[in-house]
Amino acid sequence: ELEHTQILGSDHLSILGEKLGILGQDCRLLFVMPQSALSRKQVAEVAGRVAPHVEVRFWDGLSELRRDSDGSGDVSEFRQGADGAAGVSEFRQIDQGFDYLAENRAFADFVLAGRGRRRSSDTSGAPLPGRLERARWVEGDFAADVFYDVAHTPDSVQRAVSDLRQRAGLAPERTVAVIGLTRERDPAPCLEVLAAAGFREIRLLADPELAELPANSAVTPVRPDRLKAVLSELRPDAVLFTGSHRLYKYFVELTAEG
């Protein structure tokens, strides 16, 4: 899904060119994860034009993360094109249960190895900023787990929900989801993903800086000043904040007393 097109451009190649503009003269290496919409050749060509001084290294490691934890079969596949290193690379999502955090950590290991370094300790259980950050909300005799994930597209929201099920044993039917997206985004597709997951309640944060609730939506908006009171009344087992980085503020405010 394309976003920020008014600033970055209307197609993937234009957006890539704009984003690679941050590569300054001091940058020497660019590490690239498999891209579903761009081939390696396309990425290399754009990088060569925008930043010819930078070496591009592509990660093949997704195949190492194939797992069969529940007996359902492989959940992801990476396939290199027939024409070799400069060929088309393909990352195909087979099942949304793929562990997003494991992918991020494996890519981080690849980047560190490319710089002759390694992680100083095992961080397999450590949270990543903005990816399923977890805190505890305690108020009187009530307590709940609270999660924050920066997911803001239907695909990323689906993956966050799947990871929560697998990593935290999250039961959507006992969980309240609070979502808020920037104003240029349509929240309807993400709301549909959350509804399909079976969350007990879904609330869209009615923040003037965030997108408004779509017409005829069954989702109930909630004002920021009413958020804590509403969640206290619902007393869920868990709360998931997802969407814009602005929601991180409310994640912190809710859990600070706990």
mmCIF file of C-alpha atoms in Angstrom:
data_model
loop_
_atom_site.group_PDB
_atom_site.id
_atom_site.type_symbol
_atom_site.label_atom_id
_atom_site.label_comp_id
_atom_site.label_asym_id
_atom_site.label_seq_id
_atom_site.Cartn_x
_atom_site.Cartn_y
_atom_site.Cartn_z
ATOM 1 C CA GLU A 1 0.000 0.000 0.000
ATOM 2 C CA LEU A 2 1.401 3.387 -1.004
ATOM 3 C CA GLU A 3 1.377 6.234 1.483
ATOM 4 C CA HIS A 4 2.490 9.865 1.668
ATOM 5 C CA THR A 5 2.261 9.963 -2.133
ATOM 6 C CA GLN A 6 1.826 13.743 -2.261
ATOM 7 C CA ILE A 7 5.342 14.101 -0.890
ATOM 8 C CA LEU A 8 7.167 10.951 -2.017
ATOM 9 C CA GLY A 9 5.631 10.180 -5.413
ATOM 10 C CA SER A 10 2.896 8.051 -6.915
ATOM 11 C CA ASP A 11 4.774 4.784 -7.571
ATOM 12 C CA HIS A 12 7.257 2.528 -5.777
ATOM 13 C CA LEU A 13 10.294 3.589 -7.820
ATOM 14 C CA SER A 14 9.650 7.292 -7.176
ATOM 15 C CA ILE A 15 9.166 6.653 -3.471
ATOM 16 C CA LEU A 16 12.357 4.601 -3.313
ATOM 17 C CA GLY A 17 14.317 7.390 -4.991
ATOM 18 C CA GLU A 18 13.005 9.951 -2.504
ATOM 19 C CA LYS A 19 13.749 7.786 0.506
ATOM 20 C CA LEU A 20 17.263 6.952 -0.650
ATOM 21 C CA GLY A 21 17.922 10.674 -0.782
ATOM 22 C CA ILE A 22 18.859 10.467 2.909
ATOM 23 C CA LEU A 23 22.042 8.540 2.038
ATOM 24 C CA GLY A 24 24.751 11.091 2.655
ATOM 25 C CA GLN A 25 28.387 11.012 1.584
ATOM 26 C CA ASP A 26 29.345 9.371 4.870
ATOM 27 C CA CYS A 27 27.099 6.401 4.175
ATOM 28 C CA ARG A 28 28.866 3.427 2.611
ATOM 29 C CA LEU A 29 26.460 0.468 3.004
ATOM 30 C CA LEU A 30 22.740 0.024 2.323
ATOM 31 C CA PHE A 31 21.135 -3.159 3.650
ATOM 32 C CA VAL A 32 17.891 -4.169 1.939
ATOM 33 C CA MET A 33 15.152 -6.567 2.987
ATOM 34 C CA PRO A 34 13.170 -8.360 0.244
ATOM 35 C CA GLN A 35 10.678 -5.986 -1.358
ATOM 36 C CA SER A 36 7.312 -7.305 -2.535
ATOM 37 C CA ALA A 37 6.861 -4.564 -5.150
ATOM 38 C CA LEU A 38 10.446 -4.071 -6.392
ATOM 39 C CA SER A 39 13.102 -6.397 -7.761
ATOM 40 C CA ARG A 40 16.702 -6.340 -6.623
ATOM 41 C CA LYS A 41 17.694 -4.973 -9.993
ATOM 42 C CA GLN A 42 15.304 -2.044 -9.622
ATOM 43 C CA VAL A 43 16.554 -1.258 -6.117
ATOM 44 C CA ALA A 44 20.196 -1.475 -7.233
ATOM 45 C CA GLU A 45 19.576 0.791 -10.232
ATOM 46 C CA VAL A 46 17.836 3.486 -8.194
ATOM 47 C CA ALA A 47 20.480 3.318 -5.470
ATOM 48 C CA GLY A 48 23.229 3.555 -8.104
ATOM 49 C CA ARG A 49 21.648 6.684 -9.532
ATOM 50 C CA VAL A 50 20.828 8.423 -6.233
ATOM 51 C CA ALA A 51 23.848 7.322 -4.192
ATOM 52 C CA PRO A 52 26.552 5.778 -6.423
ATOM 53 C CA HIS A 53 29.037 5.792 -3.542
ATOM 54 C CA VAL A 54 26.938 3.311 -1.524
ATOM 55 C CA GLU A 55 27.294 -0.486 -1.686
ATOM 56 C CA VAL A 56 23.944 -2.301 -1.661
ATOM 57 C CA ARG A 57 23.627 -5.613 0.168
ATOM 58 C CA PHE A 58 20.472 -7.717 -0.109
ATOM 59 C CA TRP A 59 19.281 -10.018 2.653
ATOM 60 C CA ASP A 60 18.355 -13.603 1.778
ATOM 61 C CA GLY A 61 17.724 -14.691 5.344
ATOM 62 C CA LEU A 62 13.959 -14.990 5.368
ATOM 63 C CA SER A 63 14.231 -18.603 4.260
ATOM 64 C CA GLU A 64 16.042 -19.331 7.525
ATOM 65 C CA LEU A 65 12.984 -18.234 9.465
ATOM 66 C CA ARG A 66 10.648 -20.802 7.968
ATOM 67 C CA ARG A 67 9.015 -22.606 10.853
ATOM 68 C CA ASP A 68 6.260 -25.017 11.560
ATOM 69 C CA SER A 69 5.391 -24.293 15.167
ATOM 70 C CA ASP A 70 1.754 -25.350 14.922
ATOM 71 C CA GLY A 71 1.998 -28.050 12.278
ATOM 72 C CA SER A 72 0.371 -25.909 9.639
ATOM 73 C CA GLY A 73 3.397 -25.754 7.326
ATOM 74 C CA ASP A 74 5.852 -23.087 6.255
ATOM 75 C CA VAL A 75 4.662 -19.562 6.785
ATOM 76 C CA SER A 76 6.951 -17.621 4.481
ATOM 77 C CA GLU A 77 9.045 -18.117 1.393
ATOM 78 C CA PHE A 78 11.864 -16.169 -0.229
ATOM 79 C CA ARG A 79 12.869 -17.125 -3.755
ATOM 80 C CA GLN A 80 15.758 -15.751 -5.778
ATOM 81 C CA GLY A 81 15.152 -15.098 -9.451
ATOM 82 C CA ALA A 82 16.691 -17.371 -12.044
ATOM 83 C CA ASP A 83 19.084 -14.735 -13.348
ATOM 84 C CA GLY A 84 21.234 -14.658 -10.224
ATOM 85 C CA ALA A 85 22.258 -11.930 -7.836
ATOM 86 C CA ALA A 86 20.956 -9.097 -9.968
ATOM 87 C CA GLY A 87 17.699 -10.896 -10.673
ATOM 88 C CA VAL A 88 14.204 -10.562 -9.388
ATOM 89 C CA SER A 89 13.732 -11.394 -5.729
ATOM 90 C CA GLU A 90 10.386 -12.452 -4.416
ATOM 91 C CA PHE A 91 9.023 -12.538 -0.899
ATOM 92 C CA ARG A 92 5.678 -14.267 -0.709
ATOM 93 C CA GLN A 93 3.620 -14.223 2.457
ATOM 94 C CA ILE A 94 1.922 -17.591 2.747
ATOM 95 C CA ASP A 95 0.373 -17.217 6.158
ATOM 96 C CA GLN A 96 -0.103 -14.120 8.309
ATOM 97 C CA GLY A 97 1.210 -15.993 11.337
ATOM 98 C CA PHE A 98 4.790 -15.102 10.389
ATOM 99 C CA ASP A 99 6.671 -13.703 13.364
ATOM 100 C CA TYR A 100 7.374 -10.063 12.515
ATOM 101 C CA LEU A 101 9.728 -9.604 15.469
ATOM 102 C CA ALA A 102 11.836 -12.609 14.508
ATOM 103 C CA GLU A 103 12.137 -11.154 11.006
ATOM 104 C CA ASN A 104 13.270 -7.789 12.347
ATOM 105 C CA ARG A 105 15.860 -9.362 14.654
ATOM 106 C CA ALA A 106 17.234 -11.627 11.933
ATOM 107 C CA PHE A 107 17.640 -8.660 9.604
ATOM 108 C CA ALA A 108 19.362 -6.707 12.388
ATOM 109 C CA ASP A 109 21.821 -9.605 12.778
ATOM 110 C CA PHE A 110 22.489 -9.461 9.037
ATOM 111 C CA VAL A 111 23.220 -5.726 9.237
ATOM 112 C CA LEU A 112 25.534 -6.159 12.237
ATOM 113 C CA ALA A 113 27.373 -9.010 10.528
ATOM 114 C CA GLY A 114 27.856 -6.816 7.465
ATOM 115 C CA ARG A 115 29.610 -4.310 9.691
ATOM 116 C CA GLY A 116 31.737 -6.971 11.398
ATOM 117 C CA ARG A 117 29.715 -6.877 14.587
ATOM 118 C CA ARG A 118 27.231 -9.014 16.470
ATOM 119 C CA ARG A 119 24.679 -8.570 19.207
ATOM 120 C CA SER A 120 26.327 -8.333 22.627
ATOM 121 C CA SER A 121 23.648 -10.551 24.173
ATOM 122 C CA ASP A 122 20.658 -12.699 23.292
ATOM 123 C CA THR A 123 17.768 -10.292 22.719
ATOM 124 C CA SER A 124 15.314 -12.833 21.323
ATOM 125 C CA GLY A 125 12.845 -12.030 24.062
ATOM 126 C CA ALA A 126 13.460 -8.293 24.214
ATOM 127 C CA PRO A 127 10.921 -5.848 22.785
ATOM 128 C CA LEU A 128 11.671 -3.683 19.783
ATOM 129 C CA PRO A 129 10.604 -0.019 19.967
ATOM 130 C CA GLY A 130 7.228 0.372 18.295
ATOM 131 C CA ARG A 131 6.796 -3.373 17.748
ATOM 132 C CA LEU A 132 4.517 -5.022 20.285
ATOM 133 C CA GLU A 133 5.845 -2.997 23.193
ATOM 134 C CA ARG A 134 4.276 -4.380 26.330
ATOM 135 C CA ALA A 135 3.448 -2.809 29.671
ATOM 136 C CA ARG A 136 1.183 -3.533 32.610
ATOM 137 C CA TRP A 137 -1.812 -1.391 33.559
ATOM 138 C CA VAL A 138 -2.743 -1.728 37.227
ATOM 139 C CA GLU A 139 -5.548 0.184 38.878
ATOM 140 C CA GLY A 140 -6.871 -0.993 42.225
ATOM 141 C CA ASP A 141 -7.872 -4.639 41.941
ATOM 142 C CA PHE A 142 -7.798 -4.509 38.139
ATOM 143 C CA ALA A 143 -4.818 -5.249 35.889
ATOM 144 C CA ALA A 144 -4.368 -5.738 32.147
ATOM 145 C CA ASP A 145 -1.558 -6.186 29.650
ATOM 146 C CA VAL A 146 -1.220 -3.245 27.273
ATOM 147 C CA PHE A 147 0.512 -3.436 23.891
ATOM 148 C CA TYR A 148 1.592 -0.784 21.403
ATOM 149 C CA ASP A 149 2.413 -1.473 17.768
ATOM 150 C CA VAL A 150 3.090 1.134 15.096
ATOM 151 C CA ALA A 151 1.285 -0.969 12.450
ATOM 152 C CA HIS A 152 -0.804 1.362 10.267
ATOM 153 C CA THR A 153 -1.611 -0.598 7.097
ATOM 154 C CA PRO A 154 -3.989 -3.575 6.797
ATOM 155 C CA ASP A 155 -1.094 -6.004 6.210
ATOM 156 C CA SER A 156 0.961 -4.768 9.148
ATOM 157 C CA VAL A 157 -2.063 -4.702 11.475
ATOM 158 C CA GLN A 158 -2.821 -8.297 10.485
ATOM 159 C CA ARG A 159 0.738 -9.319 11.213
ATOM 160 C CA ALA A 160 0.713 -7.526 14.573
ATOM 161 C CA VAL A 161 -2.474 -9.337 15.567
ATOM 162 C CA SER A 162 -1.014 -12.681 14.476
ATOM 163 C CA ASP A 163 2.191 -12.055 16.410
ATOM 164 C CA LEU A 164 0.228 -11.132 19.518
ATOM 165 C CA ARG A 165 -1.670 -14.396 19.326
ATOM 166 C CA GLN A 166 1.526 -16.425 19.005
ATOM 167 C CA ARG A 167 3.948 -14.527 21.226
ATOM 168 C CA ALA A 168 1.677 -13.299 24.006
ATOM 169 C CA GLY A 169 -1.223 -15.748 23.886
ATOM 170 C CA LEU A 170 -3.515 -12.820 23.182
ATOM 171 C CA ALA A 171 -7.193 -13.704 22.882
ATOM 172 C CA PRO A 172 -8.857 -11.010 20.726
ATOM 173 C CA GLU A 173 -12.292 -11.786 22.131
ATOM 174 C CA ARG A 174 -11.043 -10.595 25.547
ATOM 175 C CA THR A 175 -9.039 -7.663 24.168
ATOM 176 C CA VAL A 176 -9.912 -4.063 23.334
ATOM 177 C CA ALA A 177 -8.219 -2.549 20.284
ATOM 178 C CA VAL A 178 -7.642 1.206 20.123
ATOM 179 C CA ILE A 179 -6.591 2.510 16.712
ATOM 180 C CA GLY A 180 -5.717 5.908 15.299
ATOM 181 C CA LEU A 181 -4.273 6.757 11.893
ATOM 182 C CA THR A 182 -2.905 9.963 10.404
ATOM 183 C CA ARG A 183 -5.464 12.092 8.607
ATOM 184 C CA GLU A 184 -4.399 11.175 5.065
ATOM 185 C CA ARG A 185 -5.191 7.504 5.692
ATOM 186 C CA ASP A 186 -8.539 5.748 5.418
ATOM 187 C CA PRO A 187 -9.030 3.741 8.626
ATOM 188 C CA ALA A 188 -11.693 1.460 7.108
ATOM 189 C CA PRO A 189 -9.331 -1.317 5.835
ATOM 190 C CA CYS A 190 -7.510 -1.556 9.174
ATOM 191 C CA LEU A 191 -10.806 -1.543 11.054
ATOM 192 C CA GLU A 192 -11.970 -4.446 8.884
ATOM 193 C CA VAL A 193 -8.846 -6.431 9.824
ATOM 194 C CA LEU A 194 -9.460 -5.836 13.530
ATOM 195 C CA ALA A 195 -13.138 -6.743 13.198
ATOM 196 C CA ALA A 196 -12.288 -9.975 11.378
ATOM 197 C CA ALA A 197 -9.870 -10.880 14.183
ATOM 198 C CA GLY A 198 -12.767 -10.878 16.645
ATOM 199 C CA PHE A 199 -11.687 -8.204 19.124
ATOM 200 C CA ARG A 200 -14.096 -7.701 21.995
ATOM 201 C CA GLU A 201 -14.255 -3.970 21.335
ATOM 202 C CA ILE A 202 -12.670 -1.681 18.739
ATOM 203 C CA ARG A 203 -12.383 2.036 19.438
ATOM 204 C CA LEU A 204 -11.088 4.698 17.081
ATOM 205 C CA LEU A 205 -9.323 7.514 18.897
ATOM 206 C CA ALA A 206 -11.116 10.789 18.199
ATOM 207 C CA ASP A 207 -8.010 12.957 18.142
ATOM 208 C CA PRO A 208 -8.233 16.069 15.885
ATOM 209 C CA GLU A 209 -4.812 15.201 14.436
ATOM 210 C CA LEU A 210 -5.966 11.724 13.403
ATOM 211 C CA ALA A 211 -8.272 10.305 10.740
ATOM 212 C CA GLU A 212 -12.010 10.491 11.336
ATOM 213 C CA LEU A 213 -14.307 7.515 11.656
ATOM 214 C CA PRO A 214 -15.650 6.367 8.251
ATOM 215 C CA ALA A 215 -19.323 6.974 7.526
ATOM 216 C CA ASN A 216 -21.672 4.161 8.578
ATOM 217 C CA SER A 217 -18.953 2.486 10.625
ATOM 218 C CA ALA A 218 -20.066 0.287 13.507
ATOM 219 C CA VAL A 219 -16.947 1.248 15.467
ATOM 220 C CA THR A 220 -17.384 3.640 18.389
ATOM 221 C CA PRO A 221 -15.048 6.639 18.601
ATOM 222 C CA VAL A 222 -13.522 7.583 21.943
ATOM 223 C CA ARG A 223 -12.150 10.966 22.988
ATOM 224 C CA PRO A 224 -8.650 10.979 24.482
ATOM 225 C CA ASP A 225 -9.930 12.453 27.743
ATOM 226 C CA ARG A 226 -12.437 9.596 28.047
ATOM 227 C CA LEU A 227 -10.135 6.777 27.000
ATOM 228 C CA LYS A 228 -9.022 5.621 30.438
ATOM 229 C CA ALA A 229 -12.557 5.777 31.851
ATOM 230 C CA VAL A 230 -13.967 3.759 28.947
ATOM 231 C CA LEU A 231 -11.274 1.092 29.258
ATOM 232 C CA SER A 232 -11.810 0.939 33.023
ATOM 233 C CA GLU A 233 -15.499 0.245 32.453
ATOM 234 C CA LEU A 234 -14.738 -2.509 29.937
ATOM 235 C CA ARG A 235 -12.065 -4.168 32.148
ATOM 236 C CA PRO A 236 -10.445 -6.150 29.327
ATOM 237 C CA ASP A 237 -7.717 -8.746 29.774
ATOM 238 C CA ALA A 238 -5.565 -6.758 27.349
ATOM 239 C CA VAL A 239 -5.493 -3.545 25.315
ATOM 240 C CA LEU A 240 -3.848 -3.129 21.915
ATOM 241 C CA PHE A 241 -2.893 0.358 20.717
ATOM 242 C CA THR A 242 -2.059 0.401 17.021
ATOM 243 C CA GLY A 243 -1.600 2.967 14.267
ATOM 244 C CA SER A 244 -0.005 6.389 14.400
ATOM 245 C CA HIS A 245 2.946 7.146 16.652
ATOM 246 C CA ARG A 246 0.623 9.619 18.398
ATOM 247 C CA LEU A 247 -1.004 6.677 20.173
ATOM 248 C CA TYR A 248 2.246 5.949 21.997
ATOM 249 C CA LYS A 249 1.458 8.904 24.246
ATOM 250 C CA TYR A 250 -1.762 7.239 25.381
ATOM 251 C CA PHE A 251 -0.037 3.884 25.791
ATOM 252 C CA VAL A 252 2.435 5.522 28.196
ATOM 253 C CA GLU A 253 -0.212 7.522 30.048
ATOM 254 C CA LEU A 254 -2.352 4.437 30.621
ATOM 255 C CA THR A 255 0.471 2.296 31.983
ATOM 256 C CA ALA A 256 2.523 4.887 33.885
ATOM 257 C CA GLU A 257 0.628 4.367 37.138
ATOM 258 C CA GLY A 258 0.913 0.586 36.931
#
